[in-house]
Amino acid sequence: MPEESPSIVHDVSVAAAVGRRALPNRLCTAFTQSLGAQRAALSWLPRLEHWQLLHATDEPALQAEAAQFTRADGPSVSAALGMRPVFVPDLRDYPCRTGPPLYEELPGTRRVLALPLHAGHTPVGVLCLYYTERADVTPLHITHAQRAVALALDALMRWRPVHAGTGCRRPVWTTSTRAARWERIHQAADYIAAREDCAVAQGLAWLQEVSARDSLSLLDVADTVLQPSRAHHADEPEGSSRERARGSAA
């Protein structure tokens, strides 16, 4: 069971004060303990098209985050790009635009709470909590968790220039092809957004719609947008792509 909500802010404040080089680890621990989650992952978006995993509490959390960013769909991605908390009470009910149901790639996970890190109107990252056991997560918990996330982001912004240089140990994505996949998918979404004068999230929604409609992987659709001469399905679908993108994101 989660502890009383006000303790979340206190626990994260303590983690931020004593974190030093282990700050991402301590932050994940503070959030899991205060909110009753069993695992967590902290992802960083120094630029939207560049995704880094700062910390995962265990291998399943790492794989859960990888599954979401590789397919560019899931609570972590939605929270990061939408800059709003995303709570999924039952993962089996989460609507996926592309690929198999998300719960199949996150075995044992019952519910998810994704908390965005953003500076003004700029996404910076996301802290995602994974629940494998029953736990009550109330709107009050989420409200206090948002306050705690603001403290965590402030600490991370001060921590990163000192401890996250090239010598900092990063668990994954320095050599993983999954990071490259996210970069290509996001570049395609950014291209659509610039071409159609819409938000990047709407460009991503358009890519997901085409992927589902044509039974293609999201990566294939992204590559076709970036290199349209390689396949015929680069042509716009029926109707304005701007209208389709906006309609998909509605």
PDB file of C-alpha atoms in Angstrom:
ATOM      1  CA  MET A   1       0.000   0.000   0.000  1.00  0.00           C
ATOM      2  CA  PRO A   2       1.275   3.528  -0.713  1.00  0.00           C
ATOM      3  CA  GLU A   3       2.226   5.602   2.277  1.00  0.00           C
ATOM      4  CA  GLU A   4       0.393   8.805   3.182  1.00  0.00           C
ATOM      5  CA  SER A   5       0.654  11.168   0.212  1.00  0.00           C
ATOM      6  CA  PRO A   6       2.618  14.017   1.882  1.00  0.00           C
ATOM      7  CA  SER A   7       5.505  11.601   2.544  1.00  0.00           C
ATOM      8  CA  ILE A   8       6.178  11.347  -1.198  1.00  0.00           C
ATOM      9  CA  VAL A   9       7.445  14.919  -1.355  1.00  0.00           C
ATOM     10  CA  HIS A  10       9.524  14.411   1.792  1.00  0.00           C
ATOM     11  CA  ASP A  11      11.082  11.147   0.596  1.00  0.00           C
ATOM     12  CA  VAL A  12      11.991  12.590  -2.792  1.00  0.00           C
ATOM     13  CA  SER A  13      13.424  15.720  -1.127  1.00  0.00           C
ATOM     14  CA  VAL A  14      15.689  13.510   0.979  1.00  0.00           C
ATOM     15  CA  ALA A  15      16.712  11.431  -2.051  1.00  0.00           C
ATOM     16  CA  ALA A  16      17.531  14.603  -3.981  1.00  0.00           C
ATOM     17  CA  ALA A  17      19.603  15.976  -1.103  1.00  0.00           C
ATOM     18  CA  VAL A  18      21.782  12.888  -0.633  1.00  0.00           C
ATOM     19  CA  GLY A  19      21.677  11.378  -4.123  1.00  0.00           C
ATOM     20  CA  ARG A  20      24.952  12.622  -5.624  1.00  0.00           C
ATOM     21  CA  ARG A  21      26.152  10.133  -8.243  1.00  0.00           C
ATOM     22  CA  ALA A  22      23.395   7.668  -7.313  1.00  0.00           C
ATOM     23  CA  LEU A  23      20.604  10.231  -7.712  1.00  0.00           C
ATOM     24  CA  PRO A  24      18.560   8.387 -10.409  1.00  0.00           C
ATOM     25  CA  ASN A  25      18.713   5.203  -8.315  1.00  0.00           C
ATOM     26  CA  ARG A  26      17.656   7.008  -5.137  1.00  0.00           C
ATOM     27  CA  LEU A  27      14.816   8.814  -6.889  1.00  0.00           C
ATOM     28  CA  CYS A  28      13.397   5.581  -8.303  1.00  0.00           C
ATOM     29  CA  THR A  29      13.638   3.982  -4.870  1.00  0.00           C
ATOM     30  CA  ALA A  30      11.902   6.910  -3.176  1.00  0.00           C
ATOM     31  CA  PHE A  31       8.990   6.860  -5.644  1.00  0.00           C
ATOM     32  CA  THR A  32       8.517   3.079  -5.542  1.00  0.00           C
ATOM     33  CA  GLN A  33       8.534   2.960  -1.754  1.00  0.00           C
ATOM     34  CA  SER A  34       6.258   5.966  -1.261  1.00  0.00           C
ATOM     35  CA  LEU A  35       3.763   4.990  -3.953  1.00  0.00           C
ATOM     36  CA  GLY A  36       3.758   1.253  -3.345  1.00  0.00           C
ATOM     37  CA  ALA A  37       5.178   0.262  -6.745  1.00  0.00           C
ATOM     38  CA  GLN A  38       7.395  -2.778  -7.257  1.00  0.00           C
ATOM     39  CA  ARG A  39       9.682  -1.358  -9.953  1.00  0.00           C
ATOM     40  CA  ALA A  40      10.473   1.886 -11.726  1.00  0.00           C
ATOM     41  CA  ALA A  41      12.420   3.390 -14.603  1.00  0.00           C
ATOM     42  CA  LEU A  42      13.698   6.920 -15.136  1.00  0.00           C
ATOM     43  CA  SER A  43      14.038   7.959 -18.766  1.00  0.00           C
ATOM     44  CA  TRP A  44      15.664  11.167 -19.973  1.00  0.00           C
ATOM     45  CA  LEU A  45      14.978  13.107 -23.155  1.00  0.00           C
ATOM     46  CA  PRO A  46      17.816  15.597 -23.556  1.00  0.00           C
ATOM     47  CA  ARG A  47      16.172  16.173 -26.931  1.00  0.00           C
ATOM     48  CA  LEU A  48      12.921  14.550 -27.906  1.00  0.00           C
ATOM     49  CA  GLU A  49      14.578  12.444 -30.572  1.00  0.00           C
ATOM     50  CA  HIS A  50      17.289  11.278 -28.150  1.00  0.00           C
ATOM     51  CA  TRP A  51      16.156   8.937 -25.402  1.00  0.00           C
ATOM     52  CA  GLN A  52      18.352   7.698 -22.571  1.00  0.00           C
ATOM     53  CA  LEU A  53      17.541   5.423 -19.660  1.00  0.00           C
ATOM     54  CA  LEU A  54      19.094   6.909 -16.523  1.00  0.00           C
ATOM     55  CA  HIS A  55      18.042   4.078 -14.225  1.00  0.00           C
ATOM     56  CA  ALA A  56      15.813   1.011 -13.994  1.00  0.00           C
ATOM     57  CA  THR A  57      15.263  -0.799 -10.715  1.00  0.00           C
ATOM     58  CA  ASP A  58      15.533  -4.214 -12.374  1.00  0.00           C
ATOM     59  CA  GLU A  59      15.619  -5.979 -15.732  1.00  0.00           C
ATOM     60  CA  PRO A  60      11.799  -6.143 -16.155  1.00  0.00           C
ATOM     61  CA  ALA A  61      11.574  -2.363 -15.629  1.00  0.00           C
ATOM     62  CA  LEU A  62      14.315  -1.853 -18.200  1.00  0.00           C
ATOM     63  CA  GLN A  63      12.530  -4.084 -20.697  1.00  0.00           C
ATOM     64  CA  ALA A  64       9.196  -2.391 -20.001  1.00  0.00           C
ATOM     65  CA  GLU A  65      10.653   1.007 -20.806  1.00  0.00           C
ATOM     66  CA  ALA A  66      12.390  -0.401 -23.880  1.00  0.00           C
ATOM     67  CA  ALA A  67       9.169  -1.934 -25.155  1.00  0.00           C
ATOM     68  CA  GLN A  68       7.367   1.400 -24.942  1.00  0.00           C
ATOM     69  CA  PHE A  69      10.010   3.596 -26.535  1.00  0.00           C
ATOM     70  CA  THR A  70      10.783   1.037 -29.232  1.00  0.00           C
ATOM     71  CA  ARG A  71       7.153   0.983 -30.351  1.00  0.00           C
ATOM     72  CA  ALA A  72       6.702   4.705 -29.525  1.00  0.00           C
ATOM     73  CA  ASP A  73       3.542   3.864 -27.640  1.00  0.00           C
ATOM     74  CA  GLY A  74       2.658   3.352 -23.999  1.00  0.00           C
ATOM     75  CA  PRO A  75       2.166   5.284 -20.753  1.00  0.00           C
ATOM     76  CA  SER A  76       5.800   6.462 -20.592  1.00  0.00           C
ATOM     77  CA  VAL A  77       5.731   7.857 -24.123  1.00  0.00           C
ATOM     78  CA  SER A  78       2.290   9.429 -23.702  1.00  0.00           C
ATOM     79  CA  ALA A  79       3.243  11.052 -20.397  1.00  0.00           C
ATOM     80  CA  ALA A  80       6.564  12.349 -21.729  1.00  0.00           C
ATOM     81  CA  LEU A  81       5.178  13.848 -24.941  1.00  0.00           C
ATOM     82  CA  GLY A  82       1.876  14.984 -23.461  1.00  0.00           C
ATOM     83  CA  MET A  83       3.569  16.393 -20.327  1.00  0.00           C
ATOM     84  CA  ARG A  84       0.809  15.038 -18.097  1.00  0.00           C
ATOM     85  CA  PRO A  85       0.580  12.058 -15.717  1.00  0.00           C
ATOM     86  CA  VAL A  86      -0.794   8.863 -17.205  1.00  0.00           C
ATOM     87  CA  PHE A  87      -2.306   6.300 -14.838  1.00  0.00           C
ATOM     88  CA  VAL A  88      -3.389   2.920 -16.191  1.00  0.00           C
ATOM     89  CA  PRO A  89      -5.402   1.061 -13.519  1.00  0.00           C
ATOM     90  CA  ASP A  90      -5.438  -2.167 -15.545  1.00  0.00           C
ATOM     91  CA  LEU A  91      -2.777  -2.657 -18.210  1.00  0.00           C
ATOM     92  CA  ARG A  92      -5.010  -5.151 -20.012  1.00  0.00           C
ATOM     93  CA  ASP A  93      -7.303  -2.251 -20.902  1.00  0.00           C
ATOM     94  CA  TYR A  94      -4.574  -0.022 -22.318  1.00  0.00           C
ATOM     95  CA  PRO A  95      -5.339   0.735 -26.001  1.00  0.00           C
ATOM     96  CA  CYS A  96      -2.331   0.102 -28.229  1.00  0.00           C
ATOM     97  CA  ARG A  97      -2.224   1.628 -31.701  1.00  0.00           C
ATOM     98  CA  THR A  98       0.570  -0.621 -32.937  1.00  0.00           C
ATOM     99  CA  GLY A  99       1.872  -4.089 -32.203  1.00  0.00           C
ATOM    100  CA  PRO A 100       0.549  -6.660 -29.726  1.00  0.00           C
ATOM    101  CA  PRO A 101      -1.196  -5.619 -26.491  1.00  0.00           C
ATOM    102  CA  LEU A 102       1.246  -3.881 -24.187  1.00  0.00           C
ATOM    103  CA  TYR A 103       0.579  -6.243 -21.277  1.00  0.00           C
ATOM    104  CA  GLU A 104       2.060  -9.066 -23.353  1.00  0.00           C
ATOM    105  CA  GLU A 105       5.409  -7.253 -23.364  1.00  0.00           C
ATOM    106  CA  LEU A 106       5.177  -6.311 -19.673  1.00  0.00           C
ATOM    107  CA  PRO A 107       4.430  -9.694 -18.054  1.00  0.00           C
ATOM    108  CA  GLY A 108       3.303  -9.483 -14.472  1.00  0.00           C
ATOM    109  CA  THR A 109       2.596  -5.736 -14.587  1.00  0.00           C
ATOM    110  CA  ARG A 110      -0.939  -4.934 -13.448  1.00  0.00           C
ATOM    111  CA  ARG A 111      -0.964  -1.134 -13.490  1.00  0.00           C
ATOM    112  CA  VAL A 112       1.303   1.725 -14.505  1.00  0.00           C
ATOM    113  CA  LEU A 113       1.773   5.310 -13.372  1.00  0.00           C
ATOM    114  CA  ALA A 114       3.921   7.492 -15.648  1.00  0.00           C
ATOM    115  CA  LEU A 115       4.985  10.893 -14.295  1.00  0.00           C
ATOM    116  CA  PRO A 116       6.378  13.404 -16.804  1.00  0.00           C
ATOM    117  CA  LEU A 117       9.384  15.629 -16.223  1.00  0.00           C
ATOM    118  CA  HIS A 118       9.107  18.850 -18.168  1.00  0.00           C
ATOM    119  CA  ALA A 119      10.509  22.373 -18.055  1.00  0.00           C
ATOM    120  CA  GLY A 120       7.777  24.770 -19.112  1.00  0.00           C
ATOM    121  CA  HIS A 121       6.461  23.434 -22.415  1.00  0.00           C
ATOM    122  CA  THR A 122       9.524  21.266 -23.085  1.00  0.00           C
ATOM    123  CA  PRO A 123       9.493  17.507 -22.303  1.00  0.00           C
ATOM    124  CA  VAL A 124      12.596  16.474 -20.359  1.00  0.00           C
ATOM    125  CA  GLY A 125      11.878  12.909 -19.313  1.00  0.00           C
ATOM    126  CA  VAL A 126       9.537  10.553 -17.503  1.00  0.00           C
ATOM    127  CA  LEU A 127       9.549   8.459 -14.349  1.00  0.00           C
ATOM    128  CA  CYS A 128       7.419   5.350 -14.783  1.00  0.00           C
ATOM    129  CA  LEU A 129       6.190   3.165 -11.912  1.00  0.00           C
ATOM    130  CA  TYR A 130       5.207  -0.450 -12.520  1.00  0.00           C
ATOM    131  CA  TYR A 131       2.875  -2.323 -10.184  1.00  0.00           C
ATOM    132  CA  THR A 132       2.868  -6.114 -10.039  1.00  0.00           C
ATOM    133  CA  GLU A 133       0.762  -6.227  -6.860  1.00  0.00           C
ATOM    134  CA  ARG A 134      -2.536  -4.640  -5.891  1.00  0.00           C
ATOM    135  CA  ALA A 135      -2.190  -1.091  -4.586  1.00  0.00           C
ATOM    136  CA  ASP A 136      -4.510   1.877  -4.282  1.00  0.00           C
ATOM    137  CA  VAL A 137      -3.293   4.867  -6.272  1.00  0.00           C
ATOM    138  CA  THR A 138      -5.638   7.786  -5.667  1.00  0.00           C
ATOM    139  CA  PRO A 139      -5.846  11.205  -7.331  1.00  0.00           C
ATOM    140  CA  LEU A 140      -4.321  12.630  -4.147  1.00  0.00           C
ATOM    141  CA  HIS A 141      -1.318  10.318  -4.512  1.00  0.00           C
ATOM    142  CA  ILE A 142      -0.864  11.482  -8.107  1.00  0.00           C
ATOM    143  CA  THR A 143      -1.156  15.148  -7.115  1.00  0.00           C
ATOM    144  CA  HIS A 144       1.580  14.794  -4.504  1.00  0.00           C
ATOM    145  CA  ALA A 145       3.642  12.673  -6.899  1.00  0.00           C
ATOM    146  CA  GLN A 146       3.564  15.550  -9.407  1.00  0.00           C
ATOM    147  CA  ARG A 147       4.950  17.890  -6.750  1.00  0.00           C
ATOM    148  CA  ALA A 148       7.638  15.361  -5.950  1.00  0.00           C
ATOM    149  CA  VAL A 149       8.510  15.049  -9.649  1.00  0.00           C
ATOM    150  CA  ALA A 150       9.126  18.804  -9.792  1.00  0.00           C
ATOM    151  CA  LEU A 151      11.648  18.427  -6.957  1.00  0.00           C
ATOM    152  CA  ALA A 152      13.224  15.451  -8.695  1.00  0.00           C
ATOM    153  CA  LEU A 153      13.595  17.375 -11.953  1.00  0.00           C
ATOM    154  CA  ASP A 154      15.236  20.309 -10.194  1.00  0.00           C
ATOM    155  CA  ALA A 155      17.750  17.929  -8.605  1.00  0.00           C
ATOM    156  CA  LEU A 156      18.372  16.141 -11.911  1.00  0.00           C
ATOM    157  CA  MET A 157      19.004  19.404 -13.755  1.00  0.00           C
ATOM    158  CA  ARG A 158      21.695  20.254 -11.197  1.00  0.00           C
ATOM    159  CA  TRP A 159      23.040  16.685 -11.081  1.00  0.00           C
ATOM    160  CA  ARG A 160      23.355  16.002 -14.797  1.00  0.00           C
ATOM    161  CA  PRO A 161      26.145  18.449 -15.754  1.00  0.00           C
ATOM    162  CA  VAL A 162      28.306  17.073 -12.939  1.00  0.00           C
ATOM    163  CA  HIS A 163      27.618  13.345 -12.891  1.00  0.00           C
ATOM    164  CA  ALA A 164      26.174  12.407 -16.288  1.00  0.00           C
ATOM    165  CA  GLY A 165      29.083  13.148 -18.572  1.00  0.00           C
ATOM    166  CA  THR A 166      30.670  10.674 -20.934  1.00  0.00           C
ATOM    167  CA  GLY A 167      32.193   8.773 -18.023  1.00  0.00           C
ATOM    168  CA  CYS A 168      28.843   8.153 -16.337  1.00  0.00           C
ATOM    169  CA  ARG A 169      27.668   4.548 -16.458  1.00  0.00           C
ATOM    170  CA  ARG A 170      24.456   4.325 -18.455  1.00  0.00           C
ATOM    171  CA  PRO A 171      22.681   0.962 -18.203  1.00  0.00           C
ATOM    172  CA  VAL A 172      21.514   0.863 -21.821  1.00  0.00           C
ATOM    173  CA  TRP A 173      21.119   2.797 -25.039  1.00  0.00           C
ATOM    174  CA  THR A 174      24.741   3.856 -25.521  1.00  0.00           C
ATOM    175  CA  THR A 175      25.027   0.945 -27.959  1.00  0.00           C
ATOM    176  CA  SER A 176      21.458  -0.357 -28.098  1.00  0.00           C
ATOM    177  CA  THR A 177      19.680  -0.216 -31.445  1.00  0.00           C
ATOM    178  CA  ARG A 178      16.452   0.521 -29.598  1.00  0.00           C
ATOM    179  CA  ALA A 179      17.555   4.097 -28.979  1.00  0.00           C
ATOM    180  CA  ALA A 180      18.264   4.448 -32.701  1.00  0.00           C
ATOM    181  CA  ARG A 181      14.761   3.167 -33.466  1.00  0.00           C
ATOM    182  CA  TRP A 182      13.183   5.785 -31.220  1.00  0.00           C
ATOM    183  CA  GLU A 183      15.319   8.462 -32.877  1.00  0.00           C
ATOM    184  CA  ARG A 184      14.169   7.479 -36.368  1.00  0.00           C
ATOM    185  CA  ILE A 185      10.524   7.231 -35.341  1.00  0.00           C
ATOM    186  CA  HIS A 186      10.670  10.605 -33.664  1.00  0.00           C
ATOM    187  CA  GLN A 187      12.453  12.204 -36.609  1.00  0.00           C
ATOM    188  CA  ALA A 188       9.603  11.031 -38.842  1.00  0.00           C
ATOM    189  CA  ALA A 189       6.997  12.393 -36.407  1.00  0.00           C
ATOM    190  CA  ASP A 190       8.871  15.679 -36.272  1.00  0.00           C
ATOM    191  CA  TYR A 191       8.950  15.817 -40.086  1.00  0.00           C
ATOM    192  CA  ILE A 192       5.177  15.248 -40.261  1.00  0.00           C
ATOM    193  CA  ALA A 193       4.612  17.887 -37.570  1.00  0.00           C
ATOM    194  CA  ALA A 194       6.678  20.475 -39.462  1.00  0.00           C
ATOM    195  CA  ARG A 195       5.044  19.648 -42.784  1.00  0.00           C
ATOM    196  CA  GLU A 196       1.495  19.752 -41.463  1.00  0.00           C
ATOM    197  CA  ASP A 197       1.984  22.453 -38.815  1.00  0.00           C
ATOM    198  CA  CYS A 198       0.800  20.232 -35.961  1.00  0.00           C
ATOM    199  CA  ALA A 199       2.220  18.976 -32.677  1.00  0.00           C
ATOM    200  CA  VAL A 200       4.840  16.224 -32.690  1.00  0.00           C
ATOM    201  CA  ALA A 201       2.449  14.021 -30.705  1.00  0.00           C
ATOM    202  CA  GLN A 202      -0.064  14.389 -33.542  1.00  0.00           C
ATOM    203  CA  GLY A 203       2.616  13.483 -36.069  1.00  0.00           C
ATOM    204  CA  LEU A 204       3.353  10.369 -34.028  1.00  0.00           C
ATOM    205  CA  ALA A 205      -0.358   9.528 -33.903  1.00  0.00           C
ATOM    206  CA  TRP A 206      -0.498   9.759 -37.717  1.00  0.00           C
ATOM    207  CA  LEU A 207       2.439   7.346 -38.032  1.00  0.00           C
ATOM    208  CA  GLN A 208       0.723   4.936 -35.638  1.00  0.00           C
ATOM    209  CA  GLU A 209      -2.511   5.106 -37.628  1.00  0.00           C
ATOM    210  CA  VAL A 210      -0.732   4.330 -40.901  1.00  0.00           C
ATOM    211  CA  SER A 211       1.169   1.492 -39.196  1.00  0.00           C
ATOM    212  CA  ALA A 212      -2.067  -0.106 -37.979  1.00  0.00           C
ATOM    213  CA  ARG A 213      -3.910   0.502 -41.272  1.00  0.00           C
ATOM    214  CA  ASP A 214      -1.202  -0.961 -43.514  1.00  0.00           C
ATOM    215  CA  SER A 215      -0.052  -3.708 -41.092  1.00  0.00           C
ATOM    216  CA  LEU A 216       3.491  -2.334 -41.123  1.00  0.00           C
ATOM    217  CA  SER A 217       5.869  -1.845 -38.255  1.00  0.00           C
ATOM    218  CA  LEU A 218       6.089   1.685 -36.929  1.00  0.00           C
ATOM    219  CA  LEU A 219       9.776   1.714 -37.845  1.00  0.00           C
ATOM    220  CA  ASP A 220       8.966   0.794 -41.461  1.00  0.00           C
ATOM    221  CA  VAL A 221       6.457   3.640 -41.698  1.00  0.00           C
ATOM    222  CA  ALA A 222       8.962   6.065 -40.179  1.00  0.00           C
ATOM    223  CA  ASP A 223      11.658   5.002 -42.623  1.00  0.00           C
ATOM    224  CA  THR A 224       9.245   5.442 -45.516  1.00  0.00           C
ATOM    225  CA  VAL A 225       8.471   8.986 -44.412  1.00  0.00           C
ATOM    226  CA  LEU A 226      12.173   9.784 -44.113  1.00  0.00           C
ATOM    227  CA  GLN A 227      13.025   8.018 -47.407  1.00  0.00           C
ATOM    228  CA  PRO A 228       9.806   8.224 -49.460  1.00  0.00           C
ATOM    229  CA  SER A 229      11.308   6.985 -52.721  1.00  0.00           C
ATOM    230  CA  ARG A 230      11.813   3.504 -51.278  1.00  0.00           C
ATOM    231  CA  ALA A 231       8.157   2.518 -51.047  1.00  0.00           C
ATOM    232  CA  HIS A 232       4.809   3.445 -52.543  1.00  0.00           C
ATOM    233  CA  HIS A 233       3.039   3.765 -49.197  1.00  0.00           C
ATOM    234  CA  ALA A 234       4.838   7.034 -48.540  1.00  0.00           C
ATOM    235  CA  ASP A 235       1.944   8.699 -50.326  1.00  0.00           C
ATOM    236  CA  GLU A 236      -0.501  10.467 -48.080  1.00  0.00           C
ATOM    237  CA  PRO A 237      -3.574   8.445 -47.110  1.00  0.00           C
ATOM    238  CA  GLU A 238      -6.989   9.561 -48.270  1.00  0.00           C
ATOM    239  CA  GLY A 239      -7.701  13.089 -47.087  1.00  0.00           C
ATOM    240  CA  SER A 240      -5.326  15.627 -45.678  1.00  0.00           C
ATOM    241  CA  SER A 241      -2.575  14.130 -43.533  1.00  0.00           C
ATOM    242  CA  ARG A 242      -2.944  17.158 -41.273  1.00  0.00           C
ATOM    243  CA  GLU A 243      -6.594  16.314 -40.692  1.00  0.00           C
ATOM    244  CA  ARG A 244      -5.773  12.652 -40.101  1.00  0.00           C
ATOM    245  CA  ALA A 245      -3.012  13.501 -37.657  1.00  0.00           C
ATOM    246  CA  ARG A 246      -5.211  15.861 -35.713  1.00  0.00           C
ATOM    247  CA  GLY A 247      -8.091  13.427 -35.794  1.00  0.00           C
ATOM    248  CA  SER A 248      -5.898  10.606 -34.532  1.00  0.00           C
ATOM    249  CA  ALA A 249      -4.670  12.634 -31.605  1.00  0.00           C
ATOM    250  CA  ALA A 250      -8.126  13.830 -30.615  1.00  0.00           C
TER     251      ALA A 250
END
